[in-house]
Short mmCIF file of C-alpha atoms in Angstrom, two decimals:
data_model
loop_
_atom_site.label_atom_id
_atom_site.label_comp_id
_atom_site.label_asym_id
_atom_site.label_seq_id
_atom_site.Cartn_x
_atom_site.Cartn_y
_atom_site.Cartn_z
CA UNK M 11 -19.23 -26.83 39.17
CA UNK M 12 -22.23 -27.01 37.09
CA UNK M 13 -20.73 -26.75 33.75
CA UNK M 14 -18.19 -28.11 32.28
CA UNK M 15 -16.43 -28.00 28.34
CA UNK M 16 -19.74 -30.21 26.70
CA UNK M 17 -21.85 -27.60 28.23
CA UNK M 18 -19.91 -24.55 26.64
CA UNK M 19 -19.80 -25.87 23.24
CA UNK M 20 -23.61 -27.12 23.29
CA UNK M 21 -24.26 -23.94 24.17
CA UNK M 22 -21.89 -22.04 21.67
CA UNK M 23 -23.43 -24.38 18.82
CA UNK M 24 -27.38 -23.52 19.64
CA UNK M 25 -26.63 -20.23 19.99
CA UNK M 26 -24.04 -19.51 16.51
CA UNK M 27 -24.98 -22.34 14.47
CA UNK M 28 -21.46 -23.16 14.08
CA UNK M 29 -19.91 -26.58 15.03
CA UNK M 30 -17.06 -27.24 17.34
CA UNK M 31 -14.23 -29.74 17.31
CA UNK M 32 -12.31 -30.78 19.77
CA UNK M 33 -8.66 -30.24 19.67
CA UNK M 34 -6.09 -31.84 21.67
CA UNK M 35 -4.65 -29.47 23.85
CA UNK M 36 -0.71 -29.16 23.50
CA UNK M 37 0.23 -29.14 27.81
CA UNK M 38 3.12 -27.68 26.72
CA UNK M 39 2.35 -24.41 26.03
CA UNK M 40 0.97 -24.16 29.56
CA UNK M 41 4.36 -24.06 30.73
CA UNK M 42 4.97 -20.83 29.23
CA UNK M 43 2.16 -19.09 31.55
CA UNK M 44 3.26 -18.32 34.83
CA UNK M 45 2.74 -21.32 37.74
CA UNK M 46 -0.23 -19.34 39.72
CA UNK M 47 -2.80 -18.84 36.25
CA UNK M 48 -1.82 -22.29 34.65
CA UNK M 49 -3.10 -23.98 38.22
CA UNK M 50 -6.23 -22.11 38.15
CA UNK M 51 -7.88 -22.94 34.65
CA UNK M 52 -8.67 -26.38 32.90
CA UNK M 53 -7.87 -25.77 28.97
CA UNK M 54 -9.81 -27.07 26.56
CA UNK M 55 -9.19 -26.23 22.55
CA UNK M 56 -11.42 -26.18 19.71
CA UNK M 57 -11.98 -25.61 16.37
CA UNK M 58 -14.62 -23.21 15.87
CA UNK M 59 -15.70 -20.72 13.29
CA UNK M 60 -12.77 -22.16 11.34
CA UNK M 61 -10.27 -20.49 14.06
CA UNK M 62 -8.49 -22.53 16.62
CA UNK M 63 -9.42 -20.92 20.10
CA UNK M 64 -8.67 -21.88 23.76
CA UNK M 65 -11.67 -22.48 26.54
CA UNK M 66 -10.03 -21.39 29.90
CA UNK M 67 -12.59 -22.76 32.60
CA UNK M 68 -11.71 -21.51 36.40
CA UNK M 69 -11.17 -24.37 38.54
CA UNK M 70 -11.90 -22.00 41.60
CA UNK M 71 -13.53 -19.09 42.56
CA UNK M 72 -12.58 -15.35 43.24
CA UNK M 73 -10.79 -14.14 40.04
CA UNK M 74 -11.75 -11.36 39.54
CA UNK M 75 -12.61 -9.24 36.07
CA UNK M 76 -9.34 -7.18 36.01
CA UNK M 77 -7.45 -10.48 36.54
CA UNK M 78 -9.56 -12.32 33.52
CA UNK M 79 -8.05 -9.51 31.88
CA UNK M 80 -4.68 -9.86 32.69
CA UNK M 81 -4.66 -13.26 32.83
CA UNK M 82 -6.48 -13.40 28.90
CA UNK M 83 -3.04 -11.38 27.94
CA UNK M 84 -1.18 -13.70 29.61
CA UNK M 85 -2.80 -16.81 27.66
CA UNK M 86 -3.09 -15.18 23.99
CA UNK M 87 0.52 -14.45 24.54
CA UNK M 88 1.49 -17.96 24.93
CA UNK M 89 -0.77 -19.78 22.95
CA UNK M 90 -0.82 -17.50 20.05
CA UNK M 91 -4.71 -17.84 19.46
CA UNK M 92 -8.03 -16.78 20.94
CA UNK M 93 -8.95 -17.10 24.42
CA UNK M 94 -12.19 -17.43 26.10
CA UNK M 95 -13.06 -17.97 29.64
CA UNK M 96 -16.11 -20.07 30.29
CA UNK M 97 -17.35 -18.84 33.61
CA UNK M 98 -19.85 -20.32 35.83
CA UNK M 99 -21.68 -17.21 36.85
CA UNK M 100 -20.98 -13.50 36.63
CA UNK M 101 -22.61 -10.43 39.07
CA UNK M 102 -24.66 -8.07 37.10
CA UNK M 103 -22.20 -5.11 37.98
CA UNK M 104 -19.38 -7.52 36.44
CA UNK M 105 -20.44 -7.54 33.50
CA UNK M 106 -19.93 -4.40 32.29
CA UNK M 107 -16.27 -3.92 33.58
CA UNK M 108 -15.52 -7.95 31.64
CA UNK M 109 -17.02 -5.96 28.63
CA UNK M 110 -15.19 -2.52 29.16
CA UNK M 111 -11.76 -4.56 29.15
CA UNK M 112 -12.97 -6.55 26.27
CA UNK M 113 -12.59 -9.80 27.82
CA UNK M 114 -13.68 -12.76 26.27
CA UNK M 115 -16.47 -15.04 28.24
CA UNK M 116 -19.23 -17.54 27.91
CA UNK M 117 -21.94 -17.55 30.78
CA UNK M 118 -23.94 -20.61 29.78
CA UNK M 119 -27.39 -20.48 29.45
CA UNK M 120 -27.07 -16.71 29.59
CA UNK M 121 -24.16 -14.44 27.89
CA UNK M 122 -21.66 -14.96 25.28
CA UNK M 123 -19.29 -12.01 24.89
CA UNK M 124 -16.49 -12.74 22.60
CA UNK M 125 -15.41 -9.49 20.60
CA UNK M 126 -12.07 -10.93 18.91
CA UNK M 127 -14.83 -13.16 17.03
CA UNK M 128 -17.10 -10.27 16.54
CA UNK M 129 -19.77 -12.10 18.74
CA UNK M 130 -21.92 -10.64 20.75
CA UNK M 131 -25.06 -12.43 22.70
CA UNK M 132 -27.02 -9.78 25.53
CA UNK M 133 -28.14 -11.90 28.08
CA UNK M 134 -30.90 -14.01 27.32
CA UNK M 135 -31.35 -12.48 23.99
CA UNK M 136 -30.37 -15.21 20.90
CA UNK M 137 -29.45 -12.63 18.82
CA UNK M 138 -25.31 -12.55 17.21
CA UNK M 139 -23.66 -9.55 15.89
CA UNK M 140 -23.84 -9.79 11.71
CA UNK M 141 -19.97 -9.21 10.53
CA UNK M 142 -20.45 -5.64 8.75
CA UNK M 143 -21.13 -5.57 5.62
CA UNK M 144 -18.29 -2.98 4.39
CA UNK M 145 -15.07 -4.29 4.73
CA UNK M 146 -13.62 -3.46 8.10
CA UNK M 147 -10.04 -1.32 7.87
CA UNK M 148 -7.68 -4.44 8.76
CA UNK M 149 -9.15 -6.47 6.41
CA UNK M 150 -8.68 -3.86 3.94
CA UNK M 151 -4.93 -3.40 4.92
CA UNK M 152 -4.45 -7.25 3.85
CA UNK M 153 -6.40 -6.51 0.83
CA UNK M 154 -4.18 -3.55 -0.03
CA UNK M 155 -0.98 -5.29 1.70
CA UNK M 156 -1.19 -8.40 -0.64
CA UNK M 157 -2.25 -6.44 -3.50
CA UNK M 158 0.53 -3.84 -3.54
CA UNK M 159 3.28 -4.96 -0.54
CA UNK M 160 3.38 -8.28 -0.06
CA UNK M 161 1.92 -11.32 -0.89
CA UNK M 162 0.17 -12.70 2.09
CA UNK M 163 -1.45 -16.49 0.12
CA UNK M 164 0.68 -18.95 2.38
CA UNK M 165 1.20 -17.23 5.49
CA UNK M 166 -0.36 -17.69 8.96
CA UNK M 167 -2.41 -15.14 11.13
CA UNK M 168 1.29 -15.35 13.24
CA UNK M 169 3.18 -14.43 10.40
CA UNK M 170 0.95 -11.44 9.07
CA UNK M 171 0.78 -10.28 12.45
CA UNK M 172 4.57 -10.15 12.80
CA UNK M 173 5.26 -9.09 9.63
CA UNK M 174 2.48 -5.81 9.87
CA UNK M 175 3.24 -5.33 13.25
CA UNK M 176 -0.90 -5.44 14.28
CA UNK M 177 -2.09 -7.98 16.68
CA UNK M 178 -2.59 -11.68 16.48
CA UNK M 179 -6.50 -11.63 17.27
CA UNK M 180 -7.26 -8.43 14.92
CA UNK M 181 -5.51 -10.33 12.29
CA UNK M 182 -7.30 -13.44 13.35
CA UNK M 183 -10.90 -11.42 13.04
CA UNK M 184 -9.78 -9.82 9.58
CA UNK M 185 -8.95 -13.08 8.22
CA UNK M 186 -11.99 -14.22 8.85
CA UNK M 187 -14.32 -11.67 7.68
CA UNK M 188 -12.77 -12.08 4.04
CA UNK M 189 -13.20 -15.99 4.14
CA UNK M 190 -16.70 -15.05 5.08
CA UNK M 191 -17.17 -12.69 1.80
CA UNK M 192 -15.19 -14.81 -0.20
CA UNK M 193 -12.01 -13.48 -0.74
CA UNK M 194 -9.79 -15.42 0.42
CA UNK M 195 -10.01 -19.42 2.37
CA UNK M 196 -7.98 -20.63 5.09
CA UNK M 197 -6.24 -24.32 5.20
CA UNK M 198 -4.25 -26.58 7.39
CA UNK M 199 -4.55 -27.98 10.70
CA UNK M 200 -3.73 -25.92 14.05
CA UNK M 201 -1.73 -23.20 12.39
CA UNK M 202 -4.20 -22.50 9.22
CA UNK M 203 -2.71 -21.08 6.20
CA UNK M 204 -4.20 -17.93 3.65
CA UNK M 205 -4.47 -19.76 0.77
CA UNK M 206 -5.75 -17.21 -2.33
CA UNK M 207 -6.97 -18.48 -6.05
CA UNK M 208 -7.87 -15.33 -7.35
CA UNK M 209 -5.59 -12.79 -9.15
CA UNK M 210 -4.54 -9.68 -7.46
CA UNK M 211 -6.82 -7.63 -10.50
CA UNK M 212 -9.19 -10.17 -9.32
CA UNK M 213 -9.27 -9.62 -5.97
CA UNK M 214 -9.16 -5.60 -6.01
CA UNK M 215 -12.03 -6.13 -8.54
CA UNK M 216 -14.43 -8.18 -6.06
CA UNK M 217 -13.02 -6.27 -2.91
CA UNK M 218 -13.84 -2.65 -4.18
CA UNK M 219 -17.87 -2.53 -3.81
CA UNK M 220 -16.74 -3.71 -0.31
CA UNK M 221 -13.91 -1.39 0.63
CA UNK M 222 -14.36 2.62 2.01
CA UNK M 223 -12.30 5.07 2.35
CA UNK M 224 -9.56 5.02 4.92
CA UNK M 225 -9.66 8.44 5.75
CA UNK M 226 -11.58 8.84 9.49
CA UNK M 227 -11.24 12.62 9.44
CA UNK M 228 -9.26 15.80 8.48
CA UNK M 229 -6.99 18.10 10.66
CA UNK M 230 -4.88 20.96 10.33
CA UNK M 231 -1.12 21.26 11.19
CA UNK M 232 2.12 23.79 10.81
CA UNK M 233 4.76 20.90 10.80
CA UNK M 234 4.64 17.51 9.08
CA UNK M 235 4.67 14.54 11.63
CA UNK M 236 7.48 11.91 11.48
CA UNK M 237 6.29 9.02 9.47
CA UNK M 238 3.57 10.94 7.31
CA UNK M 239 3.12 10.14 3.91
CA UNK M 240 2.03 12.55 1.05
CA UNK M 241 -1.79 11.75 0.62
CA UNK M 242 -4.55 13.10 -0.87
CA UNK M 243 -4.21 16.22 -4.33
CA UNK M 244 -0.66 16.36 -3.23
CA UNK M 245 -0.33 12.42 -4.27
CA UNK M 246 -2.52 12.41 -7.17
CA UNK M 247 0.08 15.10 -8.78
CA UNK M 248 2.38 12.92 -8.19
CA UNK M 249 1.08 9.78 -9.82
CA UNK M 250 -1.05 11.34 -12.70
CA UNK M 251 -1.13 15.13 -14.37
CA UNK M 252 -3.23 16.41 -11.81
CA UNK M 253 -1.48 19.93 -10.42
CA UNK M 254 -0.36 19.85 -6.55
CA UNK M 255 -2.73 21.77 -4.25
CA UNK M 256 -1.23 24.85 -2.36
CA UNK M 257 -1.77 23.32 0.78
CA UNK M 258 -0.03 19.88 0.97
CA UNK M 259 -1.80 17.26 1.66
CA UNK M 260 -0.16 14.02 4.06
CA UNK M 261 -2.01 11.09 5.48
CA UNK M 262 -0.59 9.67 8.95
CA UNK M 263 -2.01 6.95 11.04
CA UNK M 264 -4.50 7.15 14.46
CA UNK M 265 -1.84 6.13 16.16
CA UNK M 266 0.94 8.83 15.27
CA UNK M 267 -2.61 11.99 15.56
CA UNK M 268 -2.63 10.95 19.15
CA UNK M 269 1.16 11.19 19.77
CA UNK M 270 1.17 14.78 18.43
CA UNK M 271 -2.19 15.80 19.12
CA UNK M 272 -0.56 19.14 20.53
CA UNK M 273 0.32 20.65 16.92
CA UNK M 274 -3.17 19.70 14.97
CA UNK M 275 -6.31 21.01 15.13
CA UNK M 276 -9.61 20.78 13.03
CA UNK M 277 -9.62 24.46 11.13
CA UNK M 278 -6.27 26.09 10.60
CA UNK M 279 -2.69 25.16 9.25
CA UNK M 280 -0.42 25.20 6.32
CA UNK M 281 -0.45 21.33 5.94
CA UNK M 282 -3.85 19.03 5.48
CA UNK M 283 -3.73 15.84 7.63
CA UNK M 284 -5.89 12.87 6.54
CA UNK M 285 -6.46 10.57 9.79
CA UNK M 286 -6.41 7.54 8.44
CA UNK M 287 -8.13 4.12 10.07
CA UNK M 288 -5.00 1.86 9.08
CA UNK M 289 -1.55 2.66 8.87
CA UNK M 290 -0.47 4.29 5.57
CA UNK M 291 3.22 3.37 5.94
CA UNK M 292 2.09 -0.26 5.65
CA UNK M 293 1.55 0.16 2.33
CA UNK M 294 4.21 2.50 0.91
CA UNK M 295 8.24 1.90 0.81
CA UNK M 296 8.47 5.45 0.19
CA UNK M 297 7.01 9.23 0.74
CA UNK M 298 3.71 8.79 -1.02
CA UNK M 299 0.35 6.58 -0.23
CA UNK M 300 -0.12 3.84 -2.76
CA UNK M 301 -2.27 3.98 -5.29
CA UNK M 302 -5.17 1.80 -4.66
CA UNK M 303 -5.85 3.45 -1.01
CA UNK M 304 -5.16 7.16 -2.61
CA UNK M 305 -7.93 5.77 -5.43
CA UNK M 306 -10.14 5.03 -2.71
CA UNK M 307 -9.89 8.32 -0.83
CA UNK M 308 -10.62 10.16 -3.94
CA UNK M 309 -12.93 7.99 -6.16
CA UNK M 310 -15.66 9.83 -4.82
CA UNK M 311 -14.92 13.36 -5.39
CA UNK M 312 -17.48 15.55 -7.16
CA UNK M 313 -14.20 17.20 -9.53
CA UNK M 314 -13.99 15.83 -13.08
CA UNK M 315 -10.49 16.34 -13.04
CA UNK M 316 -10.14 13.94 -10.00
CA UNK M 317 -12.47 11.20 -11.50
CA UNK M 318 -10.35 11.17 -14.82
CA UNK M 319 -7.13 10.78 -12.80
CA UNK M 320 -8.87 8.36 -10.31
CA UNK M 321 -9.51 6.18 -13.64
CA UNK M 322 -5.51 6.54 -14.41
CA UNK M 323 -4.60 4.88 -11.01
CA UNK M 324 -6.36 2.14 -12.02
CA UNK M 325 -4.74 1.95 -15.64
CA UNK M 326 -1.49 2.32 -14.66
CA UNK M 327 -1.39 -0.38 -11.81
CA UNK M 328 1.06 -2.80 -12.15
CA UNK M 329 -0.92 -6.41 -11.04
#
């Protein structure tokens, strides 16, 4: 073994600029991964980047990428946090199936591919993947989520991710991006808390420049999917004096376009579908999309009539 955990982190700080902190590992929760993967990793955790993560370093030889895959699953599952596998060497062709599956892992000295953190180092290159710039669409659902749902100031990564439904490391990676911009700061120990200072007017106010509308693209249908929401013209008639469109407009999720992918298509149909990059439900205890993402699908349209209305979604918000 020519590595070993002061290696990794040396190399993780030169490379991000961020410091690491060694966490004591709880043995524990190895006893919730089955016998054969717990025997063939040393665990190491740290703080770093302000997220608690878990360095799984092979103690043998052999696994191979579609295990690391299977075996990351395994690991997130049961320690509820970030995994990454700190691997000695990896074959060229290797590479690109670790990366296909999205698996976490730190050559030393040459590649750091960790994707849940939005890192990403090419081999030899010291170069790291900027967060974007534009909030990305799950950190605008916790926007939204706290701002019209639920308030989230308090709660864990755990706890958001059970109570949206999403997954722990998306979450995790949200989170993050807005204490990088700003808007919101996480405290605590091992299980770090959302702690928020700002209003929820104050928040939508420095969030907006940042947010985009969640609309990825427009289809046609004949039928109205299960767990659509009315969206778009349709919704600002029902919020404001704006008159309903003929054609209805609904706004559904990625998720529920794949599953009937057989009734839609991009030109023709008596009901418009807006594909939407989050989950509209999330936001909404009823038929219609809230207000603030239904102000940022339409804030942009060329019509008067629209922009006047837009204004009234504002006005009328209950903070």
């Amino acid at each position: 073994m020519k590595y070993n955990i002061t290696s990794v982190t040396d190399y993780l700080e030169e490379l991000t600029g961020f410091k690491t902190r060694r966490l004591t590992h709880a043995k524990g929760e190895e006893k919730k991964l089955p016998l054969a993967i717990a025997t063939s990793y040393s665990f190491y955790d740290l703080e770093f980047m302000e997220t608690q993560v878990t360095i799984a370093i092979p103690t043998g030889d052999g696994i191979m990428p579609m295990q690391l895959a299977k075996h990351q699953a395994k690991m997130i599952e049961a320690f509820n946090h970030t995994v990454i596998f700190a691997l000695e060497s990896v074959a060229s062709y290797q590479i690109a199936r670790l990366t296909q599956a999205k698996v976490d892992f730190i050559v030393p000295g040459k590649i750091v591919f960790i994707p849940s953190m939005l890192i990403v180092l090419r081999e030899l290159k010291n170069t790291v993947k900027e967060m974007p710039e534009k909030m990305p669409p799950v950190a605008q659902l916790l926007v939204l989520y706290h701002l019209e749902t639920r308030i989230i100031d308090g709660l864990t990564a755990s706890e958001i991710a059970e109570l949206t439904g999403l997954a722990y490391p998306t979450i995790n990676v949200a989170l993050r991006w807005l204490v990088t911009n700003g808007i919101i700061a996480l405290t605590g120990g091992k299980q770090k808390h959302v702690h928020i200072t700002m209003s929820k007017e104050e928040i939508w106010k420095k969030s907006l420049p940042l947010m985009t509308s969640p609309i990825e693209r427009i289809l046609f249908t004949d039928k109205k999917p299960e767990g659509s929401l009315m969206a778009g013209e349709t919704a600002m008639g029902h919020y404001t004096m704006l008159v309903e469109p003929a054609t209805p407009v609904i706004a559904i999720a990625k998720a529920t376009a794949k599953e009937n992918a057989a009734m839609m298509n991009k030109e023709y149909g008596d009901i418009k579908v807006e594909v939407w990059k989050y989950s509209p439900a999330l936001l909404s205890e009823n038929e219609w999309a809230d207000r603030l993402s239904l102000y940022l699908c339409m804030k942009d349209s060329e019509d008067e009539r629209i922009q006047m209305e837009c204004d009234t979604l504002i006005k009328e918000m209950k903070w």
